[in-house]
PDB file of C-alpha atoms and ligand atoms in Angstrom:
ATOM      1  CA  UNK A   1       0.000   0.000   0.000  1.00 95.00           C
ATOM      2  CA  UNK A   2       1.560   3.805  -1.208  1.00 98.00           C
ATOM      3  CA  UNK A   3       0.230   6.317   1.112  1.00 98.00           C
ATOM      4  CA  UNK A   4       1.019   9.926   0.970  1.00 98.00           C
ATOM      5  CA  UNK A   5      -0.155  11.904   3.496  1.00 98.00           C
ATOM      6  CA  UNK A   6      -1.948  15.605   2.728  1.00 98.00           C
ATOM      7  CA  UNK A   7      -2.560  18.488   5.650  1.00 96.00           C
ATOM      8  CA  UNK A   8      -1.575  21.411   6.913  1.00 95.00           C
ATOM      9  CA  UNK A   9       1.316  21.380   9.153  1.00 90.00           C
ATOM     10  CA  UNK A  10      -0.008  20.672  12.328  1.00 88.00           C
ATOM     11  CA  UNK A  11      -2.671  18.285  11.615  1.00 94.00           C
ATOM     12  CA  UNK A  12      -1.593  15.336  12.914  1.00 92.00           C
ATOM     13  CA  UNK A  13      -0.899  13.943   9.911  1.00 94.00           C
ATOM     14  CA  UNK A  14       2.459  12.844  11.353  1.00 93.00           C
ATOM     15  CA  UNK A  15       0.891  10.674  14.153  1.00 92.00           C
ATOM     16  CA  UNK A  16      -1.699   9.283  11.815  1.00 97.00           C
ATOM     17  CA  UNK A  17       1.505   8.232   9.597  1.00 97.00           C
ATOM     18  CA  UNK A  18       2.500   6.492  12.440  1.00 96.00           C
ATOM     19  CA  UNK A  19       0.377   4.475  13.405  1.00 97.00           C
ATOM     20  CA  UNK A  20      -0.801   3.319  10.188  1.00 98.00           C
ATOM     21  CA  UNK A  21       2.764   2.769   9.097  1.00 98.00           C
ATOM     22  CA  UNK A  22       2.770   0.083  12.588  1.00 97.00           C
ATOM     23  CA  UNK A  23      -0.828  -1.177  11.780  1.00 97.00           C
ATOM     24  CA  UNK A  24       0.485  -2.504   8.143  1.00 97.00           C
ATOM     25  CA  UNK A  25       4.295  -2.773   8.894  1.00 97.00           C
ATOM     26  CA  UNK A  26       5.211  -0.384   6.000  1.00 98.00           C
ATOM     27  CA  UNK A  27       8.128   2.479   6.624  1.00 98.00           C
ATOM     28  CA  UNK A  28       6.858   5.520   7.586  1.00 97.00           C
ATOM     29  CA  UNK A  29       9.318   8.084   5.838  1.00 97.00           C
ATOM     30  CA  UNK A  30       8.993  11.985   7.121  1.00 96.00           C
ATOM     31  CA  UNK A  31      10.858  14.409   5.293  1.00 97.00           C
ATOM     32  CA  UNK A  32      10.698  16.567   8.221  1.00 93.00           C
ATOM     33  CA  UNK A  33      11.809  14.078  10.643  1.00 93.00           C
ATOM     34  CA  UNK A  34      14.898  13.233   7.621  1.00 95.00           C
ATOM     35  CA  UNK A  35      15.916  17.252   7.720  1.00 95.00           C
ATOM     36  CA  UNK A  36      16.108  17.602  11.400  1.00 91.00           C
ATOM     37  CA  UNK A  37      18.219  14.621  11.637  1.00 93.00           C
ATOM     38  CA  UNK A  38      20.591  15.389   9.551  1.00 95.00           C
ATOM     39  CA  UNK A  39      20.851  19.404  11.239  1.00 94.00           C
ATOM     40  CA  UNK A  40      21.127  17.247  14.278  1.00 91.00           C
ATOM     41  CA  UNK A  41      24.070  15.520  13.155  1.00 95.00           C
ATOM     42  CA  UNK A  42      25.448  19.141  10.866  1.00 97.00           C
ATOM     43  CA  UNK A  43      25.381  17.637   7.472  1.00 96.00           C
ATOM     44  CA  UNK A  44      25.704  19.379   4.345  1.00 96.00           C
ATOM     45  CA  UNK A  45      21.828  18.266   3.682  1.00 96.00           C
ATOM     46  CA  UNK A  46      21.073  19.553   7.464  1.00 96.00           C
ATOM     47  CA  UNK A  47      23.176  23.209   6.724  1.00 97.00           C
ATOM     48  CA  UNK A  48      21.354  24.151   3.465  1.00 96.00           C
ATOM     49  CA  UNK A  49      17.711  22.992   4.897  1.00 96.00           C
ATOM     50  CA  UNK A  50      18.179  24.715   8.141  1.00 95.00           C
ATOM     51  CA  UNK A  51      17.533  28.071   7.037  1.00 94.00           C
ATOM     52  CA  UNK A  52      14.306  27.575   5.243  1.00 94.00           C
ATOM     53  CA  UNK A  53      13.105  25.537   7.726  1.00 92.00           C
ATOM     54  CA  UNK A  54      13.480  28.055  10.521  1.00 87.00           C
ATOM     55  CA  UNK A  55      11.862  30.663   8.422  1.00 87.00           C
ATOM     56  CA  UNK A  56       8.612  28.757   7.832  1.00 87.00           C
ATOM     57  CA  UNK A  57       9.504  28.057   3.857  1.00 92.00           C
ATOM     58  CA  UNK A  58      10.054  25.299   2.274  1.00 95.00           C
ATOM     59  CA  UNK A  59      13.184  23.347   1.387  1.00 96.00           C
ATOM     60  CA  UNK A  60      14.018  23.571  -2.413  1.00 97.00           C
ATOM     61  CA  UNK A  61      12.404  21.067  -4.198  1.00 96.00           C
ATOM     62  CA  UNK A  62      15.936  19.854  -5.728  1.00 95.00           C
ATOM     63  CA  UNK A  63      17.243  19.149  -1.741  1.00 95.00           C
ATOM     64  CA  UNK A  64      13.992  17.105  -1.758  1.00 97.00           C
ATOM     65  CA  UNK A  65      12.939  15.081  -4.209  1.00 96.00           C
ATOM     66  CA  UNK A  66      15.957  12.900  -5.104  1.00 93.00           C
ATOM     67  CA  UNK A  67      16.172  11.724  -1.330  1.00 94.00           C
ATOM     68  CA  UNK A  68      12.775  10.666  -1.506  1.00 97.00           C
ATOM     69  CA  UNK A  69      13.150   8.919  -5.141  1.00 95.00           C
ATOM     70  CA  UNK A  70      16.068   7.055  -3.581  1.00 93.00           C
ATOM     71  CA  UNK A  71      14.254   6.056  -0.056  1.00 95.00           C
ATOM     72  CA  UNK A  72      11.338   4.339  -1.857  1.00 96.00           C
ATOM     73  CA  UNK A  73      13.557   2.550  -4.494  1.00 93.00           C
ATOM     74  CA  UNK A  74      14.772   0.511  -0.965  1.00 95.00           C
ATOM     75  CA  UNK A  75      13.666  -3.313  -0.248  1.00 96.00           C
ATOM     76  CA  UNK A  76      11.593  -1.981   2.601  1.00 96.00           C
ATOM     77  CA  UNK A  77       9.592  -0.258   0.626  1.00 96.00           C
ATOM     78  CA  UNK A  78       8.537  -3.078  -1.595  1.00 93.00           C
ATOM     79  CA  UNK A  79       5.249  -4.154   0.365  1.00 93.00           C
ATOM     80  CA  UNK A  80       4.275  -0.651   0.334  1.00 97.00           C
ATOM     81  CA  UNK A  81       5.183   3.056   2.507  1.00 98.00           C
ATOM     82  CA  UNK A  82       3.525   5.626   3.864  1.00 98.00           C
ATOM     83  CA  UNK A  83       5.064   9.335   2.963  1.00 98.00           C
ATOM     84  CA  UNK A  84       4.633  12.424   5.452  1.00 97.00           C
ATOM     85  CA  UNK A  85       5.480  15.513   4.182  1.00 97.00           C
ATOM     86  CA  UNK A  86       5.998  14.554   0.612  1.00 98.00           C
ATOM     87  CA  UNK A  87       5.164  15.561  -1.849  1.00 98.00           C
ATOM     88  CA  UNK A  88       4.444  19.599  -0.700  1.00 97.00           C
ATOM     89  CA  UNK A  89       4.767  20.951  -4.403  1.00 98.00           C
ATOM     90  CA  UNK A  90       3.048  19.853  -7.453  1.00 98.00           C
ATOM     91  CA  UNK A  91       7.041  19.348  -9.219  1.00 98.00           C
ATOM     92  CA  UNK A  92       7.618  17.016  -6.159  1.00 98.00           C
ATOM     93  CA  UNK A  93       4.349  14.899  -6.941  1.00 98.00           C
ATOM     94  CA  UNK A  94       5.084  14.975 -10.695  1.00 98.00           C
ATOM     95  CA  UNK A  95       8.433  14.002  -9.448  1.00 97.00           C
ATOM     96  CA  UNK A  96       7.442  10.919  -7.559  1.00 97.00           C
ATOM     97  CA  UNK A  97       4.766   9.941 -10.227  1.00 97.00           C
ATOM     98  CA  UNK A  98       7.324   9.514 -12.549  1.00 97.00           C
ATOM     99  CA  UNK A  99       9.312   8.191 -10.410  1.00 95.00           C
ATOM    100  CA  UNK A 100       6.744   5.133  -9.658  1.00 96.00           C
ATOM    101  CA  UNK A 101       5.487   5.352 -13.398  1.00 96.00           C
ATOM    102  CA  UNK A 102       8.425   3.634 -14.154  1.00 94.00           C
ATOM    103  CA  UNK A 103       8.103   0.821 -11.707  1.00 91.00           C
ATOM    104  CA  UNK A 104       4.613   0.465 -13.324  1.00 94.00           C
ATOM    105  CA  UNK A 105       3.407   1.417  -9.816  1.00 95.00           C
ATOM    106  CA  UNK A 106       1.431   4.462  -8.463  1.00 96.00           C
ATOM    107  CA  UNK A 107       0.015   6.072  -5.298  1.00 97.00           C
ATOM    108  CA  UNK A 108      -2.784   4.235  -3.598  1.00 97.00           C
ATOM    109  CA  UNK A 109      -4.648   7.128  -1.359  1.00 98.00           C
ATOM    110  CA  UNK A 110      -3.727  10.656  -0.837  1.00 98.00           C
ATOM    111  CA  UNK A 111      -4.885  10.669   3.160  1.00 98.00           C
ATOM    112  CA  UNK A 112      -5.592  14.842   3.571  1.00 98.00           C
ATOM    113  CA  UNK A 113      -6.046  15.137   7.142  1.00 98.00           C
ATOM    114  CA  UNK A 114      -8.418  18.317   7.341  1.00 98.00           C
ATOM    115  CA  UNK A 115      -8.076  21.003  10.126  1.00 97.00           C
ATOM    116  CA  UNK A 116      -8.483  24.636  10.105  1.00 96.00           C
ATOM    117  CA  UNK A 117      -6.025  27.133  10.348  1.00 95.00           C
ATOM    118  CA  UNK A 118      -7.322  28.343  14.096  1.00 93.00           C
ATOM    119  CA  UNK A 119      -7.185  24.832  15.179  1.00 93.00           C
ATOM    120  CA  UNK A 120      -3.883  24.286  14.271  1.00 93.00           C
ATOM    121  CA  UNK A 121      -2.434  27.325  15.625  1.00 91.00           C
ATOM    122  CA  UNK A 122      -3.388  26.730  18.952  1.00 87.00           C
ATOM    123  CA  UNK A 123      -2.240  23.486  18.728  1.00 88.00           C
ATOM    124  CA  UNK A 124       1.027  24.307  17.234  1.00 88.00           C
ATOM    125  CA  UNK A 125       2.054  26.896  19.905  1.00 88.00           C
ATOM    126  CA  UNK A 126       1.163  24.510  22.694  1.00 92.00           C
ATOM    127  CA  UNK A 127       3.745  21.395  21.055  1.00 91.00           C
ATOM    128  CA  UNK A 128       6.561  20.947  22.653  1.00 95.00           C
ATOM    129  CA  UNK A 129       9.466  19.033  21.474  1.00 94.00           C
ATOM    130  CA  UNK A 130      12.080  16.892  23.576  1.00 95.00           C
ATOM    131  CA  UNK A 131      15.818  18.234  22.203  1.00 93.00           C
ATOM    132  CA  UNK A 132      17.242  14.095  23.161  1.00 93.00           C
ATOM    133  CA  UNK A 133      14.568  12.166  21.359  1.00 92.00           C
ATOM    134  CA  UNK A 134      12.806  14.668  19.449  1.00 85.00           C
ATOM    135  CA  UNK A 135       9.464  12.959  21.186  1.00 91.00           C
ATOM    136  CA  UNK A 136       6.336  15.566  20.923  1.00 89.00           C
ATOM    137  CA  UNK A 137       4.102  16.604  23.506  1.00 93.00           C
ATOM    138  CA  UNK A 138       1.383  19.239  23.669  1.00 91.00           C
ATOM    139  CA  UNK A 139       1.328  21.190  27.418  1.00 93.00           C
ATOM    140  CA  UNK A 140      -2.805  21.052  26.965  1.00 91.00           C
ATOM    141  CA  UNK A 141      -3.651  17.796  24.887  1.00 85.00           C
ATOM    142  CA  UNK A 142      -0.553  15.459  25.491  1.00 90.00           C
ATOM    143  CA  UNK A 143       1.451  16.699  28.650  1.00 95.00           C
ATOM    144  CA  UNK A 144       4.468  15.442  30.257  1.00 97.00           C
ATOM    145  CA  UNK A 145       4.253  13.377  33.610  1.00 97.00           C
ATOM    146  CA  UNK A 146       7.001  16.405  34.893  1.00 96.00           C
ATOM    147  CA  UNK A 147       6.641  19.633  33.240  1.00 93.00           C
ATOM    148  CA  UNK A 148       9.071  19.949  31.081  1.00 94.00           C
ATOM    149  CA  UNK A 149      11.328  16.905  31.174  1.00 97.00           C
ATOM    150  CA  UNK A 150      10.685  14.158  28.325  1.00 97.00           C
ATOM    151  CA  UNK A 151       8.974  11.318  29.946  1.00 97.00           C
ATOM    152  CA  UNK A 152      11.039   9.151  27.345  1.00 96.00           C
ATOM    153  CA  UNK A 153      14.418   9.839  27.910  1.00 97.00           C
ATOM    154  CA  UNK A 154      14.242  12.433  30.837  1.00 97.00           C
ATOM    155  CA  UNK A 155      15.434  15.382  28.515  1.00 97.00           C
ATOM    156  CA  UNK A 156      14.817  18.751  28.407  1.00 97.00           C
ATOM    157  CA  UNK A 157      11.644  20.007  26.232  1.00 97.00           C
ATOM    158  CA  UNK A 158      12.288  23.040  23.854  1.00 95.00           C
ATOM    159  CA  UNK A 159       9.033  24.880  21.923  1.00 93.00           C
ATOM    160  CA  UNK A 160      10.716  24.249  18.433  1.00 87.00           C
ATOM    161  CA  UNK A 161      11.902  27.611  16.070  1.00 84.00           C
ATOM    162  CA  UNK A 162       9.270  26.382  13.236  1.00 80.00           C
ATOM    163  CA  UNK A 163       6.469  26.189  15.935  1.00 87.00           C
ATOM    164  CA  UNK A 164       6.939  29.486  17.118  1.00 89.00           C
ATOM    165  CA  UNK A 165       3.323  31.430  16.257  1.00 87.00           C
ATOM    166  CA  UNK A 166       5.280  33.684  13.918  1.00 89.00           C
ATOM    167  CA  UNK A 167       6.460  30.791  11.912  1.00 89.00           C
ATOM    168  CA  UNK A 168       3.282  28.725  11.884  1.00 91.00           C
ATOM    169  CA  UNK A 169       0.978  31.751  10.177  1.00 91.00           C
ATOM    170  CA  UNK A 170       4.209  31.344   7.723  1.00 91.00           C
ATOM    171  CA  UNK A 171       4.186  28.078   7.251  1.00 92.00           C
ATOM    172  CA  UNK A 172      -0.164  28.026   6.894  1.00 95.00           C
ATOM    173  CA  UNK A 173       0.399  30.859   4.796  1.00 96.00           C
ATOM    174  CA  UNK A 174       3.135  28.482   2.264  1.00 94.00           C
ATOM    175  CA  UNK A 175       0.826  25.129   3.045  1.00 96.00           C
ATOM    176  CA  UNK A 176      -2.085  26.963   1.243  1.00 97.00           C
ATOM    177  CA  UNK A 177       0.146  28.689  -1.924  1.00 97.00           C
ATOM    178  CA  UNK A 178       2.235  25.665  -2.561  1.00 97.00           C
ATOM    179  CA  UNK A 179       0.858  22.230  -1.058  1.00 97.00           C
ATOM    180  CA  UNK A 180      -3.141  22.708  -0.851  1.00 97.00           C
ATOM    181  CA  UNK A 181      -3.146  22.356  -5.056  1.00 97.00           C
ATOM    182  CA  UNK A 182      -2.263  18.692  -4.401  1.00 98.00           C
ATOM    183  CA  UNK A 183      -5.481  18.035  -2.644  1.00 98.00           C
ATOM    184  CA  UNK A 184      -7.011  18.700  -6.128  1.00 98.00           C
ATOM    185  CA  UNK A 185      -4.273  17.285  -7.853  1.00 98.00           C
ATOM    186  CA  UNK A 186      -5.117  13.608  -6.041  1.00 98.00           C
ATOM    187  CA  UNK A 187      -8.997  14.354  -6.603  1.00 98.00           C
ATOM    188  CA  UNK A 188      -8.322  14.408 -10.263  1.00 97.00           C
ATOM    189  CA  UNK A 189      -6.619  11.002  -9.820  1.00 96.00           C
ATOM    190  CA  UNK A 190      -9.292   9.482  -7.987  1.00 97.00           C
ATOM    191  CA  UNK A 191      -7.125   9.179  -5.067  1.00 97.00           C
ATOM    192  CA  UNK A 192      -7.894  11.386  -2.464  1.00 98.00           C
ATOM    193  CA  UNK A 193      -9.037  10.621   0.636  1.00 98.00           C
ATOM    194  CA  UNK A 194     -10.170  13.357   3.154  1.00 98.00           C
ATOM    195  CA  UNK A 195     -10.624  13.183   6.803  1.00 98.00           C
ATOM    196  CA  UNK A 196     -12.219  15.259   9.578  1.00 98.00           C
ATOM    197  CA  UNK A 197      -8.799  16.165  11.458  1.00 97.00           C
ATOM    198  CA  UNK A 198     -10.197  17.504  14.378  1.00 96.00           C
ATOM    199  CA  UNK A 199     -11.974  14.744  15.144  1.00 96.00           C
ATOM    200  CA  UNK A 200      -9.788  12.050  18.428  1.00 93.00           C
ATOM    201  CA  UNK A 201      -6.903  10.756  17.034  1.00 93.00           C
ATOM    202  CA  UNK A 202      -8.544   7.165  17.099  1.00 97.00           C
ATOM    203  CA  UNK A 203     -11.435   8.266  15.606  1.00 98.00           C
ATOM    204  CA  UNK A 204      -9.238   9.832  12.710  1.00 98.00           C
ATOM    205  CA  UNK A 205      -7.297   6.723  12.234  1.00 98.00           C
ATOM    206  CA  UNK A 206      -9.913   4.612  12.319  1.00 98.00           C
ATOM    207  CA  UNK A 207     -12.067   6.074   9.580  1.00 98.00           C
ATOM    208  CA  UNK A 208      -8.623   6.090   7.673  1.00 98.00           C
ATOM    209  CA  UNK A 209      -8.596   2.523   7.890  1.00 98.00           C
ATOM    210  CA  UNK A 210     -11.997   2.249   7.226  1.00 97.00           C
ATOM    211  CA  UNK A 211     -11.641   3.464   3.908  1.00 96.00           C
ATOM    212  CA  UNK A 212      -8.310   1.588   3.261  1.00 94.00           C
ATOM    213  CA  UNK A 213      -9.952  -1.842   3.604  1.00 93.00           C
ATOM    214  CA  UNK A 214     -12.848  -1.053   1.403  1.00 86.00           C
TER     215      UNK A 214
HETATM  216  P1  AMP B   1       7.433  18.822   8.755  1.00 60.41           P
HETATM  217  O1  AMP B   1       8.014  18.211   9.977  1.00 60.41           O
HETATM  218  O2  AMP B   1       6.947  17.810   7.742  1.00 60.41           O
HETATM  219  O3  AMP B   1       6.366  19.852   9.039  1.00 60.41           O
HETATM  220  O4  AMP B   1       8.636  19.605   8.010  1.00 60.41           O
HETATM  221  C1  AMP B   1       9.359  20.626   8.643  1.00 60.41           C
HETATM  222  C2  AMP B   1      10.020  21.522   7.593  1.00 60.41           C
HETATM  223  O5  AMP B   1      10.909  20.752   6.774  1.00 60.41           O
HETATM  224  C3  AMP B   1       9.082  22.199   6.598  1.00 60.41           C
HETATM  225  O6  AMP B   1       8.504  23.381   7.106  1.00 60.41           O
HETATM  226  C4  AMP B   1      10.023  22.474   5.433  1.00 60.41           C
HETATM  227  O7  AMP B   1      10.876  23.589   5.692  1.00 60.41           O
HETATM  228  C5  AMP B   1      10.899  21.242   5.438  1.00 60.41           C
HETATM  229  N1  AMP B   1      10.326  20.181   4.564  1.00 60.41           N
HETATM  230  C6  AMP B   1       9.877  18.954   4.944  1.00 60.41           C
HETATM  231  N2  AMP B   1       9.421  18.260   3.895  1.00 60.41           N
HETATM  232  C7  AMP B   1       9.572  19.056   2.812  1.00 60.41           C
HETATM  233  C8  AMP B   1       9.285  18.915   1.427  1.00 60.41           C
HETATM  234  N3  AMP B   1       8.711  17.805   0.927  1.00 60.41           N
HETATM  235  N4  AMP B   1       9.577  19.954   0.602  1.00 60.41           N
HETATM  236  C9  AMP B   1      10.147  21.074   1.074  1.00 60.41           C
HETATM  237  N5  AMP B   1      10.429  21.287   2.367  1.00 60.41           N
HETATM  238  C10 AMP B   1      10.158  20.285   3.237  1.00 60.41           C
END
């Protein structure tokens, strides 16, 4: 099964990727999660994204789409994957059509977890992120046993540069120019499948799955 999941940032598209990726034992690949990890570790990669990402915009589709292209080509990938926070530009979904075209293979749902903008600021503001394990919390929704202090690895929690609320109207305000087309871009395809995102995380992921096993 080739998932790619749609949404805002903030959505929860992210945990939904998750858990589905467990449910069907399929890699869950974040892009996100693949920048800060190598700015974590100070590669090359990790210098040139770190700019954009602190400023809300996103990475250059060229810094992008070949790590992708490369990820899914892997034997893991072969039963299937689900992809969070890729494609976010219509070249970077023409990019991994063509990509799978070739493999005589093709996207199987475009999951667009739905929430409005208000909704995700507040959310956004209140996530908090741990600077060990990068685990995520949220100081209203998902709090910490001690405030503060990871209750994975006991590290310090930091509110991260691209949640700040500056840099979330940003990043809405680049969601809706550049990565809201796909939504319409997967409709045409007969792919897209849409989800009330404000709904309880189970209830979300369950109605995911619901459709999946149609
Ligand atoms: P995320 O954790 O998916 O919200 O990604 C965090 C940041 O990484 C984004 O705001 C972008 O700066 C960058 N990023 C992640 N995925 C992509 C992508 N597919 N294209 C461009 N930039 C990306």
């Amino acid at each position: 099964m080739k998932i790619i999941m749609l949404g805002a940032p903030g959505a929860g598209k992210g945990t939904q990727a998750k858990m589905l990726s467990e449910k069907y034992d399929i890699p869950h690949i974040s892009t996100g999660d693949i920048f800060r990890a190598n700015i974590k570790n100070n590669t090359e990669l990790g210098k040139k994204a770190k700019g954009y990402m602190d400023a809300g915009q996103l990475v250059p589709d060229e810094l992008v789409v070949d790590l992708v292209v490369d990820r899914i080509k892997q034997q893991d990938c072969f039963k299937g994957f689900i992809l969070d926070g890729f494609p976010r530009t219509i070249p970077q979904a023409e990019a991994l059509d063509y990509a799978l075209n070739n493999q005589n293979e093709k996207i199987d749902y475009a999951v667009n977890v739905d929430v409005p903008d208000e909704a995700i600021i507040e959310r956004m503001s209140g996530r908090r992120a741990c600077v060990g394990c990068g685990a995520t919390y949220h100081i209203k929704y998902n709090p910490t046993k001690k405030p503060d202090v990871c209750d994975v690895c006991g590290e310090k929690l930091i509110l991260r540069e691209d949640d700040k609320a500056e840099t979330v109207k940003k990043r809405l305000e680049v969601y809706h120019e550049q990565t809201q087309p796909l939504i319409d871009y997967y409709a045409k395809k007969d792919a897209l499948l849409t989800v009330d995102g404000t709904q309880d995380i189970n209830v979300v992921f369950n109605t995911i799955v619901g459709v999946l096993e149609k």
